[in-house]
């Protein structure tokens, strides 16, 4: 049983899309040779109206670690609820990368209410459980 106040994690933006865009620009010929003509374009990785989202240079997972360190808590995360573009996944597979660990334009919020955008939760008691603290 988890005790204490729960704060839910919400993420806006697509995990790894900025990193995938950078990889695409550097390796365009190699990547394009693996897919049908015109399948990938740099615009595929650019956020639409979310261009003002901050850059998470070390990816979503590192940012969550930073936030939880500041909040002195742990987190439970459902990776399937974090948006990742299919083309980002394909580039990551080619180069054996994790889309959650490469740069992204995203914002992470801790809220008191669970919403459809929630991908997990954090809590001080969870940290105790994970670290087996008393």
Coordinates of N, CA and C in Angstrom, one line a residue, residues 8-82:
X8 N 0.4 13.2 -9.7 CA 0.4 12.5 -11.0 C 1.3 13.2 -12.0
X9 N 1.9 12.4 -12.8 CA 2.9 12.9 -13.8 C 2.1 13.1 -15.1
X10 N 2.2 14.3 -15.7 CA 1.7 14.5 -17.0 C 2.8 15.0 -17.9
X11 N 2.8 14.6 -19.2 CA 3.9 15.0 -20.1 C 3.2 15.5 -21.4
X12 N 3.6 16.7 -21.8 CA 3.2 17.3 -23.1 C 4.4 17.2 -24.0
X13 N 4.2 16.8 -25.2 CA 5.3 16.7 -26.2 C 5.5 15.3 -26.5
X14 N 6.4 15.0 -27.5 CA 6.7 13.7 -27.9 C 8.1 13.3 -27.5
X15 N 8.2 12.2 -26.8 CA 9.6 11.7 -26.3 C 10.5 11.5 -27.5
X16 N 11.7 12.0 -27.3 CA 12.8 11.7 -28.3 C 12.7 12.4 -29.7
X17 N 11.6 13.2 -29.9 CA 11.5 13.7 -31.3 C 12.6 14.6 -31.7
X18 N 13.0 15.4 -30.8 CA 14.1 16.4 -31.1 C 15.4 15.6 -31.4
X19 N 15.7 14.6 -30.6 CA 16.9 13.7 -30.8 C 16.8 13.0 -32.1
X20 N 15.6 12.5 -32.5 CA 15.4 11.8 -33.7 C 15.6 12.7 -34.9
X21 N 15.1 14.0 -34.8 CA 15.3 15.0 -35.8 C 16.8 15.2 -36.1
X22 N 17.5 15.3 -35.0 CA 19.0 15.6 -35.1 C 19.7 14.4 -35.8
X23 N 19.3 13.2 -35.4 CA 19.9 12.0 -36.0 C 19.5 11.9 -37.4
X24 N 18.3 12.3 -37.8 CA 17.8 12.2 -39.2 C 18.7 13.2 -40.0
X25 N 18.9 14.4 -39.5 CA 19.7 15.4 -40.3 C 21.1 14.9 -40.5
X26 N 21.7 14.3 -39.5 CA 23.1 13.8 -39.6 C 23.2 12.5 -40.5
X27 N 22.1 11.7 -40.6 CA 22.2 10.4 -41.3 C 21.1 10.3 -42.3
X28 N 20.7 11.4 -42.9 CA 19.6 11.4 -43.9 C 19.7 10.3 -45.0
X29 N 20.9 10.3 -45.6 CA 21.0 9.3 -46.7 C 20.8 7.9 -46.3
X30 N 21.5 7.5 -45.2 CA 21.3 6.2 -44.7 C 19.9 5.8 -44.2
X31 N 19.3 6.8 -43.6 CA 17.9 6.5 -43.1 C 16.9 6.5 -44.3
X32 N 17.1 7.4 -45.2 CA 16.2 7.4 -46.4 C 16.3 6.2 -47.2
X33 N 17.5 5.6 -47.2 CA 17.7 4.3 -48.0 C 17.0 3.2 -47.5
X34 N 16.5 3.2 -46.2 CA 15.8 2.1 -45.6 C 14.3 2.2 -45.7
X35 N 13.8 3.4 -46.2 CA 12.4 3.6 -46.3 C 12.0 4.0 -47.7
X36 N 10.7 3.9 -48.0 CA 10.3 4.3 -49.4 C 10.5 5.8 -49.5
X37 N 10.6 6.3 -50.7 CA 10.9 7.7 -51.1 C 9.9 8.6 -50.4
X38 N 10.3 9.6 -49.7 CA 9.5 10.6 -49.2 C 8.8 10.2 -47.9
X39 N 9.1 9.0 -47.3 CA 8.5 8.6 -46.1 C 8.9 9.4 -44.9
X40 N 10.1 9.8 -44.8 CA 10.6 10.7 -43.7 C 10.9 12.1 -44.2
X41 N 10.7 13.0 -43.3 CA 11.0 14.4 -43.6 C 11.3 15.1 -42.2
X42 N 12.2 16.0 -42.2 CA 12.5 16.7 -41.0 C 11.3 17.3 -40.3
X43 N 10.3 17.7 -41.1 CA 9.1 18.3 -40.5 C 8.2 17.3 -39.7
X44 N 8.5 16.0 -40.0 CA 7.8 14.9 -39.2 C 8.1 15.0 -37.7
X45 N 9.2 15.6 -37.3 CA 9.6 15.6 -35.9 C 9.4 16.9 -35.2
X46 N 9.0 17.9 -36.0 CA 8.8 19.2 -35.4 C 7.4 19.3 -34.7
X47 N 7.3 19.8 -33.5 CA 6.0 19.9 -32.8 C 5.2 21.0 -33.6
X48 N 3.9 20.8 -33.6 CA 3.0 21.7 -34.3 C 2.9 23.0 -33.6
X49 N 1.9 23.1 -32.7 CA 1.7 24.4 -31.9 C 2.6 24.4 -30.6
X50 N 3.4 23.3 -30.4 CA 4.1 23.2 -29.2 C 5.5 23.6 -29.3
X51 N 5.8 24.5 -30.2 CA 7.2 24.9 -30.4 C 7.8 25.6 -29.2
X52 N 6.9 26.1 -28.3 CA 7.4 26.8 -27.2 C 7.8 25.8 -26.0
X53 N 7.6 24.5 -26.2 CA 8.0 23.6 -25.2 C 9.5 23.6 -24.9
X54 N 9.9 23.5 -23.7 CA 11.3 23.5 -23.4 C 12.0 22.2 -23.9
X55 N 13.3 22.3 -24.1 CA 14.1 21.2 -24.6 C 14.6 20.4 -23.4
X56 N 14.4 19.2 -23.4 CA 14.9 18.2 -22.4 C 16.1 17.5 -23.1
X57 N 17.3 18.1 -22.9 CA 18.4 17.6 -23.7 C 18.8 16.1 -23.3
X58 N 18.5 15.7 -22.1 CA 18.8 14.3 -21.7 C 17.6 13.4 -21.7
X59 N 16.5 13.9 -22.3 CA 15.4 13.0 -22.5 C 14.4 13.1 -21.3
X60 N 13.3 12.4 -21.5 CA 12.2 12.4 -20.5 C 12.5 11.7 -19.2
X61 N 13.2 10.6 -19.3 CA 13.6 9.9 -18.1 C 14.5 10.7 -17.2
X62 N 15.5 11.3 -17.8 CA 16.4 12.1 -17.0 C 15.7 13.3 -16.3
X63 N 14.8 13.9 -17.0 CA 14.0 15.0 -16.5 C 13.1 14.5 -15.3
X64 N 12.5 13.4 -15.5 CA 11.7 12.8 -14.4 C 12.6 12.5 -13.2
X65 N 13.8 12.0 -13.4 CA 14.8 11.8 -12.3 C 15.1 13.1 -11.6
X66 N 15.3 14.1 -12.4 CA 15.6 15.4 -11.8 C 14.5 15.9 -10.9
X67 N 13.3 15.9 -11.5 CA 12.1 16.4 -10.7 C 11.9 15.6 -9.4
X68 N 12.0 14.2 -9.5 CA 11.8 13.4 -8.3 C 12.9 13.6 -7.3
X69 N 14.1 13.9 -7.8 CA 15.2 14.2 -6.8 C 14.9 15.5 -6.1
X70 N 14.4 16.5 -6.8 CA 14.0 17.8 -6.1 C 12.8 17.6 -5.2
X71 N 11.9 16.7 -5.6 CA 10.7 16.5 -4.8 C 10.9 15.4 -3.7
X72 N 12.1 14.8 -3.7 CA 12.4 13.8 -2.7 C 11.4 12.6 -2.8
X73 N 11.1 12.1 -4.0 CA 10.2 11.0 -4.1 C 10.6 10.1 -5.3
X74 N 9.9 9.1 -5.4 CA 10.1 8.2 -6.6 C 9.0 8.3 -7.6
X75 N 8.9 7.5 -8.6 CA 7.8 7.6 -9.6 C 7.5 6.2 -10.1
X76 N 6.3 6.1 -10.5 CA 5.8 4.9 -11.3 C 5.4 5.5 -12.6
X77 N 5.8 4.8 -13.7 CA 5.7 5.4 -15.0 C 5.1 4.3 -16.0
X78 N 4.1 4.7 -16.7 CA 3.5 3.8 -17.7 C 4.1 4.4 -19.1
X79 N 5.1 3.8 -19.6 CA 5.8 4.3 -20.8 C 4.8 4.4 -22.0
X80 N 3.9 3.5 -22.0 CA 3.0 3.4 -23.1 C 2.1 4.7 -23.2
X81 N 2.0 5.4 -22.1 CA 1.2 6.6 -22.1 C 2.0 7.9 -22.5
X82 N 3.3 7.8 -22.6 CA 4.1 8.9 -23.1 C 4.1 8.9 -24.6

